[in-house]
Coordinates of C-alpha atoms in Angstrom, one line a residue:
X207 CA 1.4 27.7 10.3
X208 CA 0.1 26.6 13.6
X209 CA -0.5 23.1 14.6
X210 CA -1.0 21.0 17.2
X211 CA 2.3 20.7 19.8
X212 CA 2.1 16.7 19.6
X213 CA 2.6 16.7 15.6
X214 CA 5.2 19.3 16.0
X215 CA 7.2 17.3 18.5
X216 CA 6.7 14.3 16.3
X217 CA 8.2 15.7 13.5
X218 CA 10.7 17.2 15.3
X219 CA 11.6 14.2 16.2
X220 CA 11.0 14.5 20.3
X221 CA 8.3 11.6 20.2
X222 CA 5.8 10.0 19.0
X223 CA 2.0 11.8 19.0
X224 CA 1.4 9.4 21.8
X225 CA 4.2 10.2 24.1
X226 CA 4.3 13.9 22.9
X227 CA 1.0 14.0 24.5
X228 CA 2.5 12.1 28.0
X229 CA 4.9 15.2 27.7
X230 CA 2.4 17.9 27.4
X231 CA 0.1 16.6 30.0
X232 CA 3.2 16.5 32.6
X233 CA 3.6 20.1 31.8
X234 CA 7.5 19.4 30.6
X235 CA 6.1 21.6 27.3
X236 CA 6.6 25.4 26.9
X237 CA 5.6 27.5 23.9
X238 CA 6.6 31.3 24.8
X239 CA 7.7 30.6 27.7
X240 CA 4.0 29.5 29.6
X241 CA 3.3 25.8 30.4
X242 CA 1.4 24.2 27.5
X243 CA -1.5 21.8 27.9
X244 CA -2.8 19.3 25.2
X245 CA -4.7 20.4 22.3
X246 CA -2.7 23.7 22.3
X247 CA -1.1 25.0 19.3
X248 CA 2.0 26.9 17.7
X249 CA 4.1 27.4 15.2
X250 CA 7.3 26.2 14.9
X251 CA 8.3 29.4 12.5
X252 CA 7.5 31.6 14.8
X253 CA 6.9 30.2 18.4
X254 CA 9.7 29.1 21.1
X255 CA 9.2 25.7 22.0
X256 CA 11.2 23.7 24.8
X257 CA 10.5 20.6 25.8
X258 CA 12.2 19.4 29.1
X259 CA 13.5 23.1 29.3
X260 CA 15.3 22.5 25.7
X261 CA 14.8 24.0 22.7
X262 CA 13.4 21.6 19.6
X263 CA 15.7 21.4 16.8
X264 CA 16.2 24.3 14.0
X265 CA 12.2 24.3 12.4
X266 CA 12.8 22.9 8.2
X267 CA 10.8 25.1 6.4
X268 CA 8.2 22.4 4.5
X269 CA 8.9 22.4 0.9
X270 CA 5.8 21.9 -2.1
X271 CA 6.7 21.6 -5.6
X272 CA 4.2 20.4 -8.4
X273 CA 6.0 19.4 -11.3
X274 CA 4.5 18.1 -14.7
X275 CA 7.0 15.1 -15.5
X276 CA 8.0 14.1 -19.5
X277 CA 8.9 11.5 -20.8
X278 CA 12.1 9.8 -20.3
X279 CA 12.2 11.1 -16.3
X280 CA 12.2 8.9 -13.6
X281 CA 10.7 9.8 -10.3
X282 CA 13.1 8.2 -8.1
X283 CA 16.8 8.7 -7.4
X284 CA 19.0 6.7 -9.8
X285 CA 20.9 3.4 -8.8
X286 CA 21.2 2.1 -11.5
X287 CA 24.9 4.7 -12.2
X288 CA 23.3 4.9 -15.8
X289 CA 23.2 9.2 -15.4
X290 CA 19.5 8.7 -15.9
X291 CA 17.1 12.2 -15.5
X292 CA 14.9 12.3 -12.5
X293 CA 12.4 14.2 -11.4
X294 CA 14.7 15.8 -9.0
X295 CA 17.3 16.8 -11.7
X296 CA 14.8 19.5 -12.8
X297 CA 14.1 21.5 -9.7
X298 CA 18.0 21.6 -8.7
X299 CA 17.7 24.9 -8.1
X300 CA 15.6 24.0 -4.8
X301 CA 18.0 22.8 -1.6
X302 CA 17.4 20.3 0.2
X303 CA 15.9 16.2 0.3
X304 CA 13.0 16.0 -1.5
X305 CA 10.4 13.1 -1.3
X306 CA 8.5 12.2 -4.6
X307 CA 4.7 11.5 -3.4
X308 CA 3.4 9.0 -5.8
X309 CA 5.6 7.6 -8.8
X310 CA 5.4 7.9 -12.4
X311 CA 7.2 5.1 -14.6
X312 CA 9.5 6.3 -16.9
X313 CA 7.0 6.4 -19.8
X314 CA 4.0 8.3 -18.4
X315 CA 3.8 11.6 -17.8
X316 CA 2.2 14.3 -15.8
X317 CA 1.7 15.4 -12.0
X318 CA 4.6 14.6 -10.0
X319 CA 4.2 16.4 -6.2
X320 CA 7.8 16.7 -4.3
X321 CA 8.1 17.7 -0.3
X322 CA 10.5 17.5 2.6
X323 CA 6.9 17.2 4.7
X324 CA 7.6 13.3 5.6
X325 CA 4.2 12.9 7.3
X326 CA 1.9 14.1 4.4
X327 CA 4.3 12.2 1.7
X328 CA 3.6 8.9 4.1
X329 CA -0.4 10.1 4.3
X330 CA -1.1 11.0 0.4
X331 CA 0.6 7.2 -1.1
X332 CA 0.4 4.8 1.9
X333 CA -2.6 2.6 0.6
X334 CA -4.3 2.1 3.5
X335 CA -5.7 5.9 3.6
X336 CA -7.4 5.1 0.0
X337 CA -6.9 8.6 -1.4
X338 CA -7.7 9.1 -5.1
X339 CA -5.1 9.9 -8.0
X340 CA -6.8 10.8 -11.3
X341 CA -5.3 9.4 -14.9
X342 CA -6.2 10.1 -18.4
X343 CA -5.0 6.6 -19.8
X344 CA -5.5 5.6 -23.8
X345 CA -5.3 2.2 -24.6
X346 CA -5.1 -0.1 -27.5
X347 CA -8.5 -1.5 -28.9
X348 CA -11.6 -0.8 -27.6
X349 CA -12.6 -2.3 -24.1
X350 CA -15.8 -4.2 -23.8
X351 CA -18.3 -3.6 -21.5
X352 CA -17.4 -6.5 -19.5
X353 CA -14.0 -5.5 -19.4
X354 CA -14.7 -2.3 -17.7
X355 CA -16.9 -3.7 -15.5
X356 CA -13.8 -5.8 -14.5
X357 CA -11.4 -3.5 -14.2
X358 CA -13.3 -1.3 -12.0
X359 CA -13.7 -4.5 -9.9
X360 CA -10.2 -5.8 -9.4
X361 CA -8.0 -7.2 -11.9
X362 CA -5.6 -10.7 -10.2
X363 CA -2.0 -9.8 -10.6
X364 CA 1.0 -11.9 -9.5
X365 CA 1.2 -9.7 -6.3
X366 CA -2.5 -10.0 -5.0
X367 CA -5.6 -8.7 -6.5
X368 CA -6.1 -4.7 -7.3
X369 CA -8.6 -2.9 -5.2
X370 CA -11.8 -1.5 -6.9
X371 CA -11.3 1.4 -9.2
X372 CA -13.2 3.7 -11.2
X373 CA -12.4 3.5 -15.0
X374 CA -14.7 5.7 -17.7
X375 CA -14.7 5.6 -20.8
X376 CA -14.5 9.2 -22.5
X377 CA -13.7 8.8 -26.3
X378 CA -13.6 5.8 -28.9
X379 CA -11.5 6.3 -31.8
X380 CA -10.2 3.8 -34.9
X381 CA -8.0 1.3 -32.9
X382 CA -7.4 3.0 -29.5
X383 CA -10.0 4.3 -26.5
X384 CA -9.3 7.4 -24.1
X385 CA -10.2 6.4 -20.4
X386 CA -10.0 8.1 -16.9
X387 CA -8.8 5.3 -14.3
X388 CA -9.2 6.9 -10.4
X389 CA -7.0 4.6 -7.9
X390 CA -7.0 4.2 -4.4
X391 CA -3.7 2.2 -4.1
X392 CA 0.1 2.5 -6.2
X393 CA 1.2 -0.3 -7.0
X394 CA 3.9 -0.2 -9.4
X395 CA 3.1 -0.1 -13.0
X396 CA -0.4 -1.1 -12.0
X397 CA -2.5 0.6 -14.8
X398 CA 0.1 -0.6 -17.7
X399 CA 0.2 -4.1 -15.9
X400 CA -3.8 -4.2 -15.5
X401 CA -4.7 -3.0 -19.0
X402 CA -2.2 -5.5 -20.8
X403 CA -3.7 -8.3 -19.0
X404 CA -6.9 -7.3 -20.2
X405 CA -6.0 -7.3 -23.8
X406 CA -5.9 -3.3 -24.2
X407 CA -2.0 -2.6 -23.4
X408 CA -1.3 1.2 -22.7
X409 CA -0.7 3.9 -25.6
X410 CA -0.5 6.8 -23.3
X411 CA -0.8 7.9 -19.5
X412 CA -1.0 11.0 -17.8
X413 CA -1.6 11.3 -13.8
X414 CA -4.0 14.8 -13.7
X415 CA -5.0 14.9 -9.8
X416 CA -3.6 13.4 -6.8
X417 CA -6.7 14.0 -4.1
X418 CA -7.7 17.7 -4.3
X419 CA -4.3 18.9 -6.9
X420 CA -4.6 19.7 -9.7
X421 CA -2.0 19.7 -12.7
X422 CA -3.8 22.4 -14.4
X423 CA -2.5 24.0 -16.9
X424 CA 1.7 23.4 -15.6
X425 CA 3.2 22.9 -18.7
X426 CA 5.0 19.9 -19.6
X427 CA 8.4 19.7 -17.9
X428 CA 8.0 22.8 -16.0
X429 CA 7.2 22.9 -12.2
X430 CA 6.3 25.6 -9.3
X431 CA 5.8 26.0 -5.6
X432 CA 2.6 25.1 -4.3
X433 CA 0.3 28.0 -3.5
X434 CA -0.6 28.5 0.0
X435 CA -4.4 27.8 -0.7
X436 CA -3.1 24.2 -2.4
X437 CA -1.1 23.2 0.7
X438 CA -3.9 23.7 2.8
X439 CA -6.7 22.1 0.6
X440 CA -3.9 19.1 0.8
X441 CA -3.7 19.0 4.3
X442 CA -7.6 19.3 4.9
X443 CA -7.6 16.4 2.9
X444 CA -5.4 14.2 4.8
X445 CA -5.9 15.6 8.5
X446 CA -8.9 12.3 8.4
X447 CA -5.8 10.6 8.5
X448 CA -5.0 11.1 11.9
X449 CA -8.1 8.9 13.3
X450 CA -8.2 5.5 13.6
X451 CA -8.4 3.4 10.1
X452 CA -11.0 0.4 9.5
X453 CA -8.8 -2.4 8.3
X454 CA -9.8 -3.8 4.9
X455 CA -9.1 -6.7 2.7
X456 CA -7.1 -7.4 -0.2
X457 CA -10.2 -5.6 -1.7
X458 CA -10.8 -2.5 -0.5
X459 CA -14.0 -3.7 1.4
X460 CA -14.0 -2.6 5.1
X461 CA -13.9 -5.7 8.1
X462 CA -16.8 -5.6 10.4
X463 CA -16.6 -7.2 13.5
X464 CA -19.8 -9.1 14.4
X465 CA -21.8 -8.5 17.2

């Protein structure tokens, strides 16, 4: 897939955007063999690119798996030397380092997205990009009004307070309530940690969406590749990323500078 020379260097390891782009513009770039000048584009699958007359490393082909984690699998690589499952353990099959985007605590469930892309793994769970992962979360009791409202406001934990969230509440039963919680941060064990300090600890929790995937209808403990149309819905979504962020508080809320 073609991108922009800068972001291939930078991956590549050449540079960073910046410098990359001091490169291009001093005409030290090549693609096919003709002088490149910024905002020019190629693929690294396909095109030869030399930079200083030298090729860039061999091209890793980027890696998308969606995988709909059970119970009792961890997302990360086990230190612990206790032969616990991860996520990785079930797509061994696939060569290569994986990244996990996102974790899932050993008790939840659901959409679990693994890559060798670095730079959209960085984009889709670094909190100052805000980008929205979806859970279907069921909780003891039934949560007041005002505890909603609260929620969705920021709870205080012992590492700072959470950022505004959206929490709905979809079904009531007899001693338990079904909710959808949308976060813009990942903290760790936030939602458990949030809902047992409002009084409602959590029964069940399933991540369904992290920015534009879907889990869909995966079923549970299986994975696949990514479709083509999914890694480039994902990448639409984060190529914002690459302007300038507004810096925000420990609340979400944008700083303005006054005039």
């Amino acid at each position: 897939m073609a991108e922009r020379l800068q972001k291939i260097m930078a991956q590549a390891g050449i540079a960073s955007r910046r410098k990359s782009e001091e490169l291009i513009k001093a005409g030290r770039v090549t693609v096919n063999g003709q002088v490149a000048t910024l905002g020019d584009q190629a693929d690294p699958e396909q095109d030869d690119i030399k930079v200083n007359g030298r090729a860039l490393p061999p091209f890793e082909r980027k890696i998308y798996i969606m995988v709909h984690k059970p119970r009792d699998v961890i997302s990360d690589e086990d230190d612990t030397g206790e032969g616990r499952r991860t996520v990785r353990d079930m797509i061994q099959e696939v060569e290569g380092h994986l990244y996990p985007v996102g974790r899932l605590d050993k008790q939840s469930i659901g959409l679990m997205l693994m890559t060798n892309d670095g730079d959209l793994a960085h984009k889709l769970t670094h909190p100052r990009y805000q980008h929205e992962k979806i859970y279907r979360v069921k909780v003891e009791g039934s949560p007041s009004r005002e505890t909603v409202v609260q929620w969705r406001r920021g709870v205080e934990l012992e590492d700072g307070r959470t950022a505004p969230a959206r929490v709905k509440v979809e079904e009531r039963l007899e001693g338990s309530t079904w909710l959808e919680v949308v976060l813009t941060e990942g903290r760790k064990r936030q939602i458990r940690r949030v809902a047992t300090q409002l009084g409602h600890p959590v029964l069940h929790l399933t991540r369904l969406q992290i920015g534009p995937l879907k889990l869909g209808d995966l079923p549970l403990g299986q994975w696949r590749h990514l479709t083509p149309r999914e890694v480039q819905a994902l990448k639409r979504y984060t190529a914002k990323d690459d302007r300038p962020q507004p810096k925000r508080d420990g609340r979400g809320r944008v700083h303005r500078r006054r005039r």
